[in-house]
mmCIF file of C-alpha atoms in Angstrom:
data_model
loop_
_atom_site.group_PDB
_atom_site.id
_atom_site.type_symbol
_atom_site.label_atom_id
_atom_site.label_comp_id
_atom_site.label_asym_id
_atom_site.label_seq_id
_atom_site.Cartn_x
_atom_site.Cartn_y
_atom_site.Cartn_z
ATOM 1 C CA UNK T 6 -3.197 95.516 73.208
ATOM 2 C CA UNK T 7 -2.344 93.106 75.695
ATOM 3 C CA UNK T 8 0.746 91.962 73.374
ATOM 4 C CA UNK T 9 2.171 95.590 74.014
ATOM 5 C CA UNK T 10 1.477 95.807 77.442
ATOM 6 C CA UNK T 11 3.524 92.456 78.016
ATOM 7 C CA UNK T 12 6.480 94.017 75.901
ATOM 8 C CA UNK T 13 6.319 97.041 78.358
ATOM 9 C CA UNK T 14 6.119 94.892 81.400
ATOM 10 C CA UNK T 15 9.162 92.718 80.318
ATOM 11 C CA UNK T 16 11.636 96.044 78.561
ATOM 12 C CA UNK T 17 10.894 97.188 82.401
ATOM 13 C CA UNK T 18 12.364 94.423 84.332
ATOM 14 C CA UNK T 19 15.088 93.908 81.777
ATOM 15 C CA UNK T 20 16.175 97.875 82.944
ATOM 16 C CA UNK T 21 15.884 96.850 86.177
ATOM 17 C CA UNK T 22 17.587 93.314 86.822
ATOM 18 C CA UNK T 23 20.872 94.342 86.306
ATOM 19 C CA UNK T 24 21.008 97.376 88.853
ATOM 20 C CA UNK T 25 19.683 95.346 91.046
ATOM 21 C CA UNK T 26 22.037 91.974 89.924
ATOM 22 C CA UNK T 27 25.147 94.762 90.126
ATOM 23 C CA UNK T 28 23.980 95.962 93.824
ATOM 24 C CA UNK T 29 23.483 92.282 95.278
ATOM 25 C CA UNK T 30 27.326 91.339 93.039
ATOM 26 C CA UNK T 31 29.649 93.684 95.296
ATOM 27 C CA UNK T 32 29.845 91.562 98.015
ATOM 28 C CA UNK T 33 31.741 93.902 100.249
ATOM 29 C CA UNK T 34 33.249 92.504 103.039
ATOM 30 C CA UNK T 35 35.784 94.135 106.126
ATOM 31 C CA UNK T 36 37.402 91.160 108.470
ATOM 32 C CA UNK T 37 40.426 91.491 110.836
ATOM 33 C CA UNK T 38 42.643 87.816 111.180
ATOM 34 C CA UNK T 39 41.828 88.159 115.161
ATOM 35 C CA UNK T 40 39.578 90.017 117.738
ATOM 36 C CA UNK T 41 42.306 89.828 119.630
ATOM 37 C CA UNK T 42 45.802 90.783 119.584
ATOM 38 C CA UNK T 43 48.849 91.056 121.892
ATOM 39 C CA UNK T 44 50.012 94.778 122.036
ATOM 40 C CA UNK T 45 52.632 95.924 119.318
ATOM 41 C CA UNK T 46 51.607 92.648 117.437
ATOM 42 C CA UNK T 47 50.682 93.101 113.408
ATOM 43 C CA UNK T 48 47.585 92.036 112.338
ATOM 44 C CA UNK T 49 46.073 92.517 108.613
ATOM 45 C CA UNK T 50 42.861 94.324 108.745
ATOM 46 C CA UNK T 51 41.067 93.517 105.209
ATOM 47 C CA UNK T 52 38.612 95.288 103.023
ATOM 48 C CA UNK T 53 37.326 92.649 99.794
ATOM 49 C CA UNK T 54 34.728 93.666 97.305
ATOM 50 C CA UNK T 55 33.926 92.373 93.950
ATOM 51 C CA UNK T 56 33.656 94.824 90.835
ATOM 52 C CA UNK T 57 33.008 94.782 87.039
ATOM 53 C CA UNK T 58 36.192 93.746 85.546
ATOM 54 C CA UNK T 59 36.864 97.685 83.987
ATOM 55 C CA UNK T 60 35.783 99.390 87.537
ATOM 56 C CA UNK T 61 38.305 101.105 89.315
ATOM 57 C CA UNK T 62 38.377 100.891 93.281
ATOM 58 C CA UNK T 63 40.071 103.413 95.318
ATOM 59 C CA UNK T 64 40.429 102.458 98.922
ATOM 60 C CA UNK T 65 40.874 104.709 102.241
ATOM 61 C CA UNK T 66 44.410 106.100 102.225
ATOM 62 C CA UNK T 67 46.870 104.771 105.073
ATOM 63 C CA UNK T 68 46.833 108.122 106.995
ATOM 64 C CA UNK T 69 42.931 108.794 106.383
ATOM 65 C CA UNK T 70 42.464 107.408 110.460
ATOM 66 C CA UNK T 71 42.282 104.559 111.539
ATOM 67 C CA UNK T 72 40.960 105.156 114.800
ATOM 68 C CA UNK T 73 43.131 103.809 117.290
ATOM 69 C CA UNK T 74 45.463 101.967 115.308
ATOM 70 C CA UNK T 75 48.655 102.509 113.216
ATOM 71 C CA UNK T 76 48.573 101.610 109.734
ATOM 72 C CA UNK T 77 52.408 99.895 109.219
ATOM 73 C CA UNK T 78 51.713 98.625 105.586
ATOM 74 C CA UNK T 79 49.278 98.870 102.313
ATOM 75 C CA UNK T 80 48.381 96.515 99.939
ATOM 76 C CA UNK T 81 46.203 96.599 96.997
ATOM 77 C CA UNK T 82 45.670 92.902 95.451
ATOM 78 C CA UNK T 83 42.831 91.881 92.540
ATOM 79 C CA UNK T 84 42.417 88.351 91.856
ATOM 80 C CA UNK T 85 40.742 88.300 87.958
ATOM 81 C CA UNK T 86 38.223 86.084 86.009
ATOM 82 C CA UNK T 87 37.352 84.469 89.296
ATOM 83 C CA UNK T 88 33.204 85.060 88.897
ATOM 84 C CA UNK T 89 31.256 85.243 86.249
ATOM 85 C CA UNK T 90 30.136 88.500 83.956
ATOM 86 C CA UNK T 91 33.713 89.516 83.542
ATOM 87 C CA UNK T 92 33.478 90.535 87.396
ATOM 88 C CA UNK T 93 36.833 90.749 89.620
ATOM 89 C CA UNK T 94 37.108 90.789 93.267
ATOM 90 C CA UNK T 95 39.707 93.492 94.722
ATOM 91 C CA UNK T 96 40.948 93.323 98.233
ATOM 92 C CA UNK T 97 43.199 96.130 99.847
ATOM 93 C CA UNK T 98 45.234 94.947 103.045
ATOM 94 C CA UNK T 99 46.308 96.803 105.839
ATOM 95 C CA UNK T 100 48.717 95.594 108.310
ATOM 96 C CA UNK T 101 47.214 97.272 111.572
ATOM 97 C CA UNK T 102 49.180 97.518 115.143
ATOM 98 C CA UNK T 103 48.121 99.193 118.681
ATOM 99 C CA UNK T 104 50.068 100.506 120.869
ATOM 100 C CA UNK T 105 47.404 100.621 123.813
ATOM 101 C CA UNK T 106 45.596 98.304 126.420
ATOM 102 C CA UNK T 107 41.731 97.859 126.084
ATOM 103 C CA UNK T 108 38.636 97.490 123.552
ATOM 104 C CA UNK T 109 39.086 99.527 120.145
ATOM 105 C CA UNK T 110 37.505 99.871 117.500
ATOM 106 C CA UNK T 111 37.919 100.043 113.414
ATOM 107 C CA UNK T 112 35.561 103.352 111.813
ATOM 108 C CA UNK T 113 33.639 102.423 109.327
ATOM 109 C CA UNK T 114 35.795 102.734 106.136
ATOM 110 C CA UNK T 115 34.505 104.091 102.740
ATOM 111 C CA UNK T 116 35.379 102.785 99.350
ATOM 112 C CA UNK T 117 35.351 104.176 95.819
ATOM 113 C CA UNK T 118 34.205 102.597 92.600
ATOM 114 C CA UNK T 119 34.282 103.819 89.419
ATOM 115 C CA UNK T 120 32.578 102.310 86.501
ATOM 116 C CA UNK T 121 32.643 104.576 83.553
ATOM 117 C CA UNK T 122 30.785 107.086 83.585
ATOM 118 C CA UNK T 123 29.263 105.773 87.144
ATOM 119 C CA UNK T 124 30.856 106.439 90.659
ATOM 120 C CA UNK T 125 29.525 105.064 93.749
ATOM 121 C CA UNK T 126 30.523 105.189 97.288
ATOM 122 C CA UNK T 127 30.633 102.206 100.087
ATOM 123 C CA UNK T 128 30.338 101.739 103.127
ATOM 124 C CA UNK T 129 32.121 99.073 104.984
ATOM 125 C CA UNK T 130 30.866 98.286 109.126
ATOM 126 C CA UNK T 131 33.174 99.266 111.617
ATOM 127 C CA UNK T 132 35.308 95.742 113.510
ATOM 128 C CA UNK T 133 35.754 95.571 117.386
ATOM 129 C CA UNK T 134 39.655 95.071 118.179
ATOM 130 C CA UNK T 135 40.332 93.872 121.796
ATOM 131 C CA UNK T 136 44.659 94.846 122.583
ATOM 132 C CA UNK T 137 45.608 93.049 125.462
ATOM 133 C CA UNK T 138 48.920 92.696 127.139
ATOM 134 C CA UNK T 139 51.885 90.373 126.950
ATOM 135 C CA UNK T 140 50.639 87.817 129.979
ATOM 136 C CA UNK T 141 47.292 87.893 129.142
ATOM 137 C CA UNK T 142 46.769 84.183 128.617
ATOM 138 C CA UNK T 143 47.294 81.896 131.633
ATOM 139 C CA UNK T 144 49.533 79.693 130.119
ATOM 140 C CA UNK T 145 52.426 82.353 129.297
ATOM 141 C CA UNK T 146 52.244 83.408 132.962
ATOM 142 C CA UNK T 147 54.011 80.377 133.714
ATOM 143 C CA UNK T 148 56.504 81.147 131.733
ATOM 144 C CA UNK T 149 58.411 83.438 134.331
ATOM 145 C CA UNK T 150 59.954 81.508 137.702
ATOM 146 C CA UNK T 151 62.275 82.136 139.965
ATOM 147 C CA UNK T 152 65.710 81.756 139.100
ATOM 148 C CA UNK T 153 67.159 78.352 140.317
ATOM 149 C CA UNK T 154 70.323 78.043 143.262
ATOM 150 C CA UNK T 155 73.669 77.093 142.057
ATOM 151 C CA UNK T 156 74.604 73.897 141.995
ATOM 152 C CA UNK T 157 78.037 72.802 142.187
ATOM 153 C CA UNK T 158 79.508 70.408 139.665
ATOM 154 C CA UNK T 159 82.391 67.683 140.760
ATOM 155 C CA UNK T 160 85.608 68.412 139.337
ATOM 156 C CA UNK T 161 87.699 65.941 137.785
ATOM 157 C CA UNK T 162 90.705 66.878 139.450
ATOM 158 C CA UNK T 163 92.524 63.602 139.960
ATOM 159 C CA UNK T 164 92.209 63.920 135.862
ATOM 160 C CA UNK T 165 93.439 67.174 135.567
ATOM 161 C CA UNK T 166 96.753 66.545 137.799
ATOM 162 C CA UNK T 167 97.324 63.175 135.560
ATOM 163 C CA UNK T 168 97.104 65.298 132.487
ATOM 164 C CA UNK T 169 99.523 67.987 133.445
ATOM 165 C CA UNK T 170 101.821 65.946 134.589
ATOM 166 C CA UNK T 171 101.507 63.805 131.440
ATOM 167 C CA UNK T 172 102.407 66.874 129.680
ATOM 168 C CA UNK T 173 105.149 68.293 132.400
ATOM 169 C CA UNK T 174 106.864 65.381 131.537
ATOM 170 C CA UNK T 175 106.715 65.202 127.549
ATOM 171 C CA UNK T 176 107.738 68.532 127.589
ATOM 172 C CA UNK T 177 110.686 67.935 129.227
ATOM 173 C CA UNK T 178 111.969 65.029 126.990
ATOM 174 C CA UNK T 179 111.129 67.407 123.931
ATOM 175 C CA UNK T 180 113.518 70.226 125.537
ATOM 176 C CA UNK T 181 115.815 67.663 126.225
ATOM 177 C CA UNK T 182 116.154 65.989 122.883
ATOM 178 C CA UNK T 183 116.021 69.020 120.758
ATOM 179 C CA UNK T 184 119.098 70.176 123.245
ATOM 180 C CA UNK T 185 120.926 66.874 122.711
ATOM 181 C CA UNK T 186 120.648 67.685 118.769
ATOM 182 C CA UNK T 187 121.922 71.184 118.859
ATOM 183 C CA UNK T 188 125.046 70.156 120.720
ATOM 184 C CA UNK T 189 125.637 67.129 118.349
ATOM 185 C CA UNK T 190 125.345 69.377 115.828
ATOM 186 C CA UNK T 191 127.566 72.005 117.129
ATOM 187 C CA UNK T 192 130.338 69.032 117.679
ATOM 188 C CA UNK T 193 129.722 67.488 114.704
ATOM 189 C CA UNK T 194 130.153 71.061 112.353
ATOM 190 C CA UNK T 195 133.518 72.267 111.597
ATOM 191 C CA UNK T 196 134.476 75.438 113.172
ATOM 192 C CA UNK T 197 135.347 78.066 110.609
ATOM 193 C CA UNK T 198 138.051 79.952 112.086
ATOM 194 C CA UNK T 199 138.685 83.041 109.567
ATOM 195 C CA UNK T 200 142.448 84.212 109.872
ATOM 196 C CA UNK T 201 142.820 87.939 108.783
ATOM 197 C CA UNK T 202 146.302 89.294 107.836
ATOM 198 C CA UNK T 203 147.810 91.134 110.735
ATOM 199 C CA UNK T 204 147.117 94.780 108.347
ATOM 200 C CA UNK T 205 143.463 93.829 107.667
ATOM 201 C CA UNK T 206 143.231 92.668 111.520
ATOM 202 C CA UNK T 207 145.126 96.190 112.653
ATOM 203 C CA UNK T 208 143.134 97.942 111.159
ATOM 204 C CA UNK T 209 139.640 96.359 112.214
ATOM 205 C CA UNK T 210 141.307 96.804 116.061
ATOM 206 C CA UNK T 211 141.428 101.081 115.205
ATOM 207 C CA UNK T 212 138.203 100.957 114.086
ATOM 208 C CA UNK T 213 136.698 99.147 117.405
ATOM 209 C CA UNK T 214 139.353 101.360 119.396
ATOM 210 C CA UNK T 215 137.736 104.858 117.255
ATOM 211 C CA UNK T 216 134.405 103.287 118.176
ATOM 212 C CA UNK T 217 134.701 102.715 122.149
ATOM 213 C CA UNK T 218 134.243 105.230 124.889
ATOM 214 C CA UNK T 219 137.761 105.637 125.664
ATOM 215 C CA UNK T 220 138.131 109.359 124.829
ATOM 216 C CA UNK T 221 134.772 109.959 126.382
ATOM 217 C CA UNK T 222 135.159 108.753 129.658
ATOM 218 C CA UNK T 223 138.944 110.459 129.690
ATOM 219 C CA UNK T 224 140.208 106.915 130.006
ATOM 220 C CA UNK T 225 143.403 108.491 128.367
ATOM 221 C CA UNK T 226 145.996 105.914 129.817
ATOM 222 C CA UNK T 227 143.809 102.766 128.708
ATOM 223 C CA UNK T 228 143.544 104.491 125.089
ATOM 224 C CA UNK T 229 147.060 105.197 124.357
ATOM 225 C CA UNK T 230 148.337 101.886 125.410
ATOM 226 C CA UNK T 231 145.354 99.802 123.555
ATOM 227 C CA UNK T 232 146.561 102.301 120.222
ATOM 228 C CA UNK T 233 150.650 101.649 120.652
ATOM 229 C CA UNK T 234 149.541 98.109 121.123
ATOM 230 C CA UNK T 235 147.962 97.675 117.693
ATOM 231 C CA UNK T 236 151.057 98.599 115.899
ATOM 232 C CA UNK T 237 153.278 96.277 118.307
ATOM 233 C CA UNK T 238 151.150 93.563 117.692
ATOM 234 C CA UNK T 239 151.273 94.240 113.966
ATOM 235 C CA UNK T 240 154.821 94.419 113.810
ATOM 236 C CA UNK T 241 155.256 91.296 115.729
ATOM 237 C CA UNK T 242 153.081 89.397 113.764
ATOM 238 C CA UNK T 243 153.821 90.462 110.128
ATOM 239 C CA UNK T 244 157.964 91.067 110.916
ATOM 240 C CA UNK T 245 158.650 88.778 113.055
ATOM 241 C CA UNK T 246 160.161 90.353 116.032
ATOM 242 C CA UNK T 247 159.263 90.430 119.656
ATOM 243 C CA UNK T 248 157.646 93.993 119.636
ATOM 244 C CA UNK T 249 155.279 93.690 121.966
ATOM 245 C CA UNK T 250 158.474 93.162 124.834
ATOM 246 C CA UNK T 251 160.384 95.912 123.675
ATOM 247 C CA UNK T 252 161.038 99.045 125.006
ATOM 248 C CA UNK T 253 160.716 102.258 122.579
ATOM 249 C CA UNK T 254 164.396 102.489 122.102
ATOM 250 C CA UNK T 255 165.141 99.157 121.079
ATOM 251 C CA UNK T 256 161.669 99.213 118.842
ATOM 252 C CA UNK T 257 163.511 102.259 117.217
ATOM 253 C CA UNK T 258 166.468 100.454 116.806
ATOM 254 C CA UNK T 259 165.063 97.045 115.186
ATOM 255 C CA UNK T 260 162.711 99.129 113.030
ATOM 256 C CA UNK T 261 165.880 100.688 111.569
ATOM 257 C CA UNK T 262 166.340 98.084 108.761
ATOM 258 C CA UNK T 263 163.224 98.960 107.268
ATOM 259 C CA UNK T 264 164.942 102.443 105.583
ATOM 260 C CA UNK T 265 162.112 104.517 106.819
ATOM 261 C CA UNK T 266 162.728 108.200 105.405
ATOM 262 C CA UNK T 267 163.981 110.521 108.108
ATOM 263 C CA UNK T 268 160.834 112.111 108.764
ATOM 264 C CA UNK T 269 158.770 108.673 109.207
ATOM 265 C CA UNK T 270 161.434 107.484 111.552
ATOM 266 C CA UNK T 271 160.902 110.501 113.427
ATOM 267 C CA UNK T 272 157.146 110.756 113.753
ATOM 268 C CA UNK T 273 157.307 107.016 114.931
ATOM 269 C CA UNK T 274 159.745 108.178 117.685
ATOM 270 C CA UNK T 275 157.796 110.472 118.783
ATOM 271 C CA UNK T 276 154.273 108.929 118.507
ATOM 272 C CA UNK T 277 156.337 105.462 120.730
ATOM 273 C CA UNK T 278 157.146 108.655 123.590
ATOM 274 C CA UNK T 279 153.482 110.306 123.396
ATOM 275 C CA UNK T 280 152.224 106.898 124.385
ATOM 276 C CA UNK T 281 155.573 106.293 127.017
ATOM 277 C CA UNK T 282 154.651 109.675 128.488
ATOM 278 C CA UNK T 283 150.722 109.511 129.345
ATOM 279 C CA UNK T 284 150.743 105.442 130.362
ATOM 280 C CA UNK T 285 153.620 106.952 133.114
ATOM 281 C CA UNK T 286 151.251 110.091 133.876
ATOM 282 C CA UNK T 287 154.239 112.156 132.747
ATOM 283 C CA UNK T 288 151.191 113.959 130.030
ATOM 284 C CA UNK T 289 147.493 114.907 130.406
ATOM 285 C CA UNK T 290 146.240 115.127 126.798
ATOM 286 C CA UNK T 291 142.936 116.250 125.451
ATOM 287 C CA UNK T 292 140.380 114.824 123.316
ATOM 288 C CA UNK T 293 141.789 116.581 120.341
ATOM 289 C CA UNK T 294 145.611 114.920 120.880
ATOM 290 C CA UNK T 295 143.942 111.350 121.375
ATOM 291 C CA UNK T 296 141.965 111.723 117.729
ATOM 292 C CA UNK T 297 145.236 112.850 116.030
ATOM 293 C CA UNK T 298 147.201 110.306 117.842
ATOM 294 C CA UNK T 299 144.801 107.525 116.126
ATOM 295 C CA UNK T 300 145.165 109.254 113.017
ATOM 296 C CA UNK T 301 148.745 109.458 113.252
ATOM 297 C CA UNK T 302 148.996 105.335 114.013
ATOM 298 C CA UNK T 303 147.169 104.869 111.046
ATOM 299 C CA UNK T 304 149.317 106.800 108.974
ATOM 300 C CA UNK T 305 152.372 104.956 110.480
ATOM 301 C CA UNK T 306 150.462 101.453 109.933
ATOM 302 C CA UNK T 307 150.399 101.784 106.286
ATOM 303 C CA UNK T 308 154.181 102.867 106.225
ATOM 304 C CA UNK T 309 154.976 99.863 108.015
ATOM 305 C CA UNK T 310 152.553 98.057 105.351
ATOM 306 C CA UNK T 311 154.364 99.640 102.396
ATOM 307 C CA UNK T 312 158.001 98.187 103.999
ATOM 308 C CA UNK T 313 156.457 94.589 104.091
ATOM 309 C CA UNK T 314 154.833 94.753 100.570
ATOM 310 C CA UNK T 315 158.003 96.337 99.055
ATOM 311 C CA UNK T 316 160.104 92.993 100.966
ATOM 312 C CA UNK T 317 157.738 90.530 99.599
ATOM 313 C CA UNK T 318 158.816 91.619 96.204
ATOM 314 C CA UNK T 319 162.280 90.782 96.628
ATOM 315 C CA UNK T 320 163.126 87.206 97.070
ATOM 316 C CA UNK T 321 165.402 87.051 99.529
ATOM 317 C CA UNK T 322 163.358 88.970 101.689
ATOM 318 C CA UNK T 323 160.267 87.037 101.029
ATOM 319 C CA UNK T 324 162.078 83.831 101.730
ATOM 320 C CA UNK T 325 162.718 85.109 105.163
ATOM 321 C CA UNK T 326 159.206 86.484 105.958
#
């Protein structure tokens, strides 16, 4: 009998033990990192509390309040085989900030656990929080003075004048070497002197004429004799002759021995008396006239060109040219 009541006695406190062991293994523990923080500072706010290795802890959601403070972050961390009994220990972290002066305080927080079939609830104490402001501490207060006067600082000018002028003067034997070269090398280089034959260079003199302001300005006078003079000049240089001193009559008559056709002789004629007529203000022309009398010297050009080419075919000519 007493052998039974012994195995009753010890089947009760074997039931028992490990409630008890389980209660007394959670551990649960709530800490902050300071009682006291600077306003707007983070600061984790902790909740730690050791389970059976298969429990599953739920912790207080960010926005489930906080009290006074703002929940900027949530962490859930479990560190494993740790203790003994296949036990873990699970921490969630919350990083905490206030955004007002004076003594707070953390609610008390509750925490889920569920072990299988088994769900329990705890309770973790509330923390005190003290939020103070930037200065708070003596020593930063210090931190803040007055700003200081200007001073001045001595300027090296003595330096500074030595310096330009150092430069002033290596500047100028630079401008004045690289100006010796370029006029050494301007003496030294041959000058290329290109010599156009007197059609080519006619006929570049038209083209500058056709391209001036002449007719625009009703510089009439100026335009006639620079266009008469292009063919004189052309005559004189590719025939020989002193065109540019004669008059029209005795440019008619030395101009005879090239056996222009009747009608070329003519139109030279009178082109030679357009130009005699407006240089002596004898003839007013318009705009119209002066294009057509640049046209017509053309024309007249490349008759006079088609005399010399014909001459340089026959020998005795082209001795004599």
């Amino acid at each position: 009998m007493l052998r039974f009541k012994v195995i009753i006695i010890a089947v009760f406190f074997l039931s028992v033990l490990p409630v008890v062991n389980a209660e007394n293994s959670l551990r649960p523990e709530a800490k902050v990192s300071v009682n006291s923080v600077i306003i707007g500072d983070h600061f984790p706010y902790t909740l730690s509390i050791i389970v059976p290795r298969n429990a599953v802890v739920t912790f207080p959601r960010p926005d489930s309040g906080f009290g006074s403070f703002e929940v900027k972050s949530f962490q859930e961390k479990t560190v494993k085989n740790t203790y003994a009994n296949n036990a873990k220990k699970v921490e969630g972290v919350y990083l905490l900030a206030a955004y007002d002066l004076g003594n707070f305080t953390i609610p008390t927080m509750n925490v889920s656990i569920q072990d299988g079939t088994s769900k329990r609830s705890i309770v973790f104490p509330p923390l005190e929080v003290t939020v103070r402001e930037v200065s708070a501490n003596a020593a930063d207060k210090g931190d803040i003075r007055d700003v200081k006067p200007p001073f001045s600082i001595p300027y090296p000018w003595k330096l500074i004048a030595a310096v330009l002028a150092g430069l002033a003067i290596f500047s100028a034997i630079i401008f004045a070497l690289i100006r010796y070269f370029k006029r050494k090398k301007a003496v030294d280089e041959p000058q290329v002197v290109i010599q156009l034959e007197p059609y080519e260079e006619a006929k570049r003199k038209f083209e500058s004429i056709n391209a001036g302001s002449f007719l625009i300005d009703e510089m009439y006078k100026e335009y006639y004799s620079s266009v008469s003079e292009v063919i004189r000049e052309y005559l004189q240089k590719q025939f020989r002759m002193d065109a540019l001193e004669m008059t029209t009559s005795e440019l008619l008559v030395a101009t005879k021995s090239f056996k222009l056709t009747w009608e070329t002789q003519d139109t030279f004629r009178q082109w030679l008396q357009s130009a005699d007529l407006v240089k002596f203000a004898k003839h007013f022309p318009t705009r119209i006239e002066g294009e057509e009398y640049l046209v017509q010297a053309h024309s007249i050009l490349d008759q006079f060109y088609d005399v010399y080419k014909s001459r340089m075919e026959t020998p005795s000519h082209s001795q004599g040219l």
